[in-house]
Amino acid sequence: FRDSVWAFAARVAAGPPIKNYDKLAVPDIVRRLKRLSVPELRALRTYERRNKGRVTLLDQIDWFIRG
């Protein structure tokens, strides 16, 4: 468990797993979500929540996490 917490923290600290994420519009980001693993999606969700906090995007990320 402890290793997974540290790995998650490292992914979040590394920034979003999508290149140029902060410059992309929501539809462009959503199109890229299907390429991400669940751990990447969780890290991306945390990053989004801490930064722009776009509810529509957070909902889409949650949908992909649920599979």
Short mmCIF file of N, CA, C and O in Angstrom, two decimals, residues 21-66:
data_model
loop_
_atom_site.label_atom_id
_atom_site.label_comp_id
_atom_site.label_asym_id
_atom_site.label_seq_id
_atom_site.Cartn_x
_atom_site.Cartn_y
_atom_site.Cartn_z
N TYR A 21 -1.20 19.41 -21.95
CA TYR A 21 -2.51 19.31 -21.30
C TYR A 21 -3.11 20.68 -20.98
O TYR A 21 -4.28 20.94 -21.27
N ASP A 22 -2.32 21.54 -20.38
CA ASP A 22 -2.86 22.83 -19.93
C ASP A 22 -3.26 23.76 -21.07
O ASP A 22 -3.96 24.74 -20.86
N LYS A 23 -2.84 23.44 -22.28
CA LYS A 23 -3.19 24.27 -23.44
C LYS A 23 -4.36 23.69 -24.24
O LYS A 23 -4.85 24.35 -25.14
N LEU A 24 -4.79 22.48 -23.90
CA LEU A 24 -5.84 21.81 -24.67
C LEU A 24 -7.23 22.19 -24.17
O LEU A 24 -7.44 22.42 -22.99
N ALA A 25 -8.18 22.18 -25.11
CA ALA A 25 -9.60 22.36 -24.76
C ALA A 25 -10.15 21.03 -24.25
O ALA A 25 -9.60 19.96 -24.55
N VAL A 26 -11.23 21.09 -23.49
CA VAL A 26 -11.82 19.89 -22.92
C VAL A 26 -12.09 18.80 -23.97
O VAL A 26 -11.73 17.65 -23.74
N PRO A 27 -12.71 19.09 -25.12
CA PRO A 27 -12.95 18.02 -26.09
C PRO A 27 -11.66 17.33 -26.56
O PRO A 27 -11.65 16.12 -26.78
N ASP A 28 -10.58 18.09 -26.68
CA ASP A 28 -9.30 17.51 -27.08
C ASP A 28 -8.75 16.58 -26.01
O ASP A 28 -8.19 15.53 -26.30
N ILE A 29 -8.92 16.96 -24.75
CA ILE A 29 -8.47 16.12 -23.64
C ILE A 29 -9.30 14.85 -23.58
O ILE A 29 -8.76 13.74 -23.44
N VAL A 30 -10.61 14.98 -23.69
CA VAL A 30 -11.51 13.82 -23.60
C VAL A 30 -11.15 12.78 -24.66
O VAL A 30 -11.15 11.58 -24.39
N ARG A 31 -10.81 13.23 -25.86
CA ARG A 31 -10.43 12.29 -26.92
C ARG A 31 -9.18 11.48 -26.55
O ARG A 31 -9.00 10.37 -27.03
N ARG A 32 -8.35 12.02 -25.69
CA ARG A 32 -7.10 11.34 -25.31
C ARG A 32 -7.26 10.43 -24.08
O ARG A 32 -6.38 9.63 -23.80
N LEU A 33 -8.35 10.57 -23.35
CA LEU A 33 -8.53 9.82 -22.11
C LEU A 33 -8.52 8.31 -22.32
O LEU A 33 -8.01 7.57 -21.48
N LYS A 34 -9.05 7.84 -23.43
CA LYS A 34 -9.14 6.40 -23.65
C LYS A 34 -7.78 5.73 -23.76
O LYS A 34 -7.67 4.52 -23.60
N ARG A 35 -6.73 6.50 -24.00
CA ARG A 35 -5.37 5.95 -24.12
C ARG A 35 -4.68 5.79 -22.76
O ARG A 35 -3.59 5.22 -22.70
N LEU A 36 -5.29 6.31 -21.71
CA LEU A 36 -4.63 6.31 -20.40
C LEU A 36 -5.03 5.12 -19.54
O LEU A 36 -6.15 4.62 -19.62
N SER A 37 -4.11 4.69 -18.71
CA SER A 37 -4.40 3.62 -17.74
C SER A 37 -5.19 4.22 -16.58
O SER A 37 -5.24 5.45 -16.41
N VAL A 38 -5.76 3.37 -15.77
CA VAL A 38 -6.52 3.85 -14.61
C VAL A 38 -5.61 4.65 -13.67
O VAL A 38 -6.02 5.73 -13.21
N PRO A 39 -4.40 4.20 -13.36
CA PRO A 39 -3.55 5.03 -12.50
C PRO A 39 -3.24 6.41 -13.12
O PRO A 39 -3.22 7.42 -12.42
N GLU A 40 -3.05 6.46 -14.43
CA GLU A 40 -2.83 7.74 -15.10
C GLU A 40 -4.08 8.61 -15.03
O GLU A 40 -3.98 9.82 -14.82
N LEU A 41 -5.25 8.00 -15.20
CA LEU A 41 -6.50 8.76 -15.10
C LEU A 41 -6.68 9.33 -13.70
O LEU A 41 -7.11 10.47 -13.54
N ARG A 42 -6.35 8.55 -12.69
CA ARG A 42 -6.48 9.03 -11.31
C ARG A 42 -5.53 10.20 -11.05
O ARG A 42 -5.90 11.18 -10.41
N ALA A 43 -4.31 10.08 -11.55
CA ALA A 43 -3.34 11.17 -11.39
C ALA A 43 -3.82 12.42 -12.13
O ALA A 43 -3.72 13.54 -11.62
N LEU A 44 -4.35 12.21 -13.33
CA LEU A 44 -4.87 13.33 -14.12
C LEU A 44 -6.05 13.98 -13.41
O LEU A 44 -6.16 15.21 -13.37
N ARG A 45 -6.91 13.19 -12.81
CA ARG A 45 -8.05 13.72 -12.08
C ARG A 45 -7.59 14.61 -10.92
O ARG A 45 -8.10 15.69 -10.70
N THR A 46 -6.60 14.12 -10.19
CA THR A 46 -6.05 14.90 -9.08
C THR A 46 -5.45 16.21 -9.59
O THR A 46 -5.68 17.27 -9.01
N TYR A 47 -4.70 16.12 -10.68
CA TYR A 47 -4.10 17.32 -11.26
C TYR A 47 -5.18 18.32 -11.68
O TYR A 47 -5.09 19.51 -11.38
N GLU A 48 -6.20 17.84 -12.36
CA GLU A 48 -7.28 18.72 -12.83
C GLU A 48 -8.01 19.35 -11.65
O GLU A 48 -8.29 20.54 -11.64
N ARG A 49 -8.31 18.55 -10.65
CA ARG A 49 -9.03 19.06 -9.48
C ARG A 49 -8.23 20.14 -8.77
O ARG A 49 -8.78 21.14 -8.32
N ARG A 50 -6.92 19.99 -8.71
CA ARG A 50 -6.06 20.96 -8.02
C ARG A 50 -5.78 22.20 -8.85
O ARG A 50 -5.31 23.20 -8.32
N ASN A 51 -6.02 22.14 -10.15
CA ASN A 51 -5.69 23.26 -11.01
C ASN A 51 -6.96 23.95 -11.53
O ASN A 51 -7.48 24.82 -10.88
N LYS A 52 -7.44 23.55 -12.66
CA LYS A 52 -8.59 24.24 -13.26
C LYS A 52 -9.93 23.79 -12.68
O LYS A 52 -10.88 24.54 -12.65
N GLY A 53 -10.03 22.54 -12.27
CA GLY A 53 -11.24 22.05 -11.62
C GLY A 53 -12.48 22.05 -12.51
O GLY A 53 -13.58 22.29 -12.02
N ARG A 54 -12.31 21.75 -13.79
CA ARG A 54 -13.45 21.76 -14.72
C ARG A 54 -14.33 20.55 -14.46
O ARG A 54 -13.93 19.41 -14.68
N VAL A 55 -15.54 20.81 -13.97
CA VAL A 55 -16.45 19.75 -13.55
C VAL A 55 -16.78 18.80 -14.70
O VAL A 55 -16.81 17.58 -14.51
N THR A 56 -17.02 19.33 -15.89
CA THR A 56 -17.36 18.46 -17.02
C THR A 56 -16.21 17.51 -17.33
O THR A 56 -16.43 16.34 -17.64
N LEU A 57 -14.98 17.99 -17.23
CA LEU A 57 -13.82 17.13 -17.49
C LEU A 57 -13.64 16.12 -16.37
O LEU A 57 -13.36 14.94 -16.62
N LEU A 58 -13.81 16.54 -15.13
CA LEU A 58 -13.71 15.60 -14.01
C LEU A 58 -14.74 14.49 -14.14
O LEU A 58 -14.44 13.32 -13.87
N ASP A 59 -15.95 14.82 -14.59
CA ASP A 59 -16.99 13.81 -14.81
C ASP A 59 -16.56 12.81 -15.89
O ASP A 59 -16.78 11.61 -15.75
N GLN A 60 -15.96 13.30 -16.96
CA GLN A 60 -15.50 12.42 -18.03
C GLN A 60 -14.37 11.51 -17.55
O GLN A 60 -14.36 10.32 -17.89
N ILE A 61 -13.44 12.05 -16.79
CA ILE A 61 -12.35 11.23 -16.26
C ILE A 61 -12.94 10.15 -15.35
O ILE A 61 -12.54 8.97 -15.44
N ASP A 62 -13.90 10.50 -14.50
CA ASP A 62 -14.54 9.51 -13.63
C ASP A 62 -15.20 8.40 -14.45
O ASP A 62 -15.14 7.23 -14.09
N TRP A 63 -15.82 8.77 -15.55
CA TRP A 63 -16.49 7.79 -16.41
C TRP A 63 -15.47 6.79 -16.95
O TRP A 63 -15.72 5.58 -16.95
N PHE A 64 -14.32 7.26 -17.37
CA PHE A 64 -13.28 6.37 -17.88
C PHE A 64 -12.68 5.51 -16.77
O PHE A 64 -12.35 4.35 -17.00
N ILE A 65 -12.54 6.07 -15.57
CA ILE A 65 -12.03 5.29 -14.46
C ILE A 65 -12.97 4.13 -14.13
O ILE A 65 -12.53 3.00 -13.88
N ARG A 66 -14.26 4.40 -14.15
CA ARG A 66 -15.25 3.34 -13.86
C ARG A 66 -15.27 2.27 -14.94
O ARG A 66 -15.71 1.15 -14.69
#
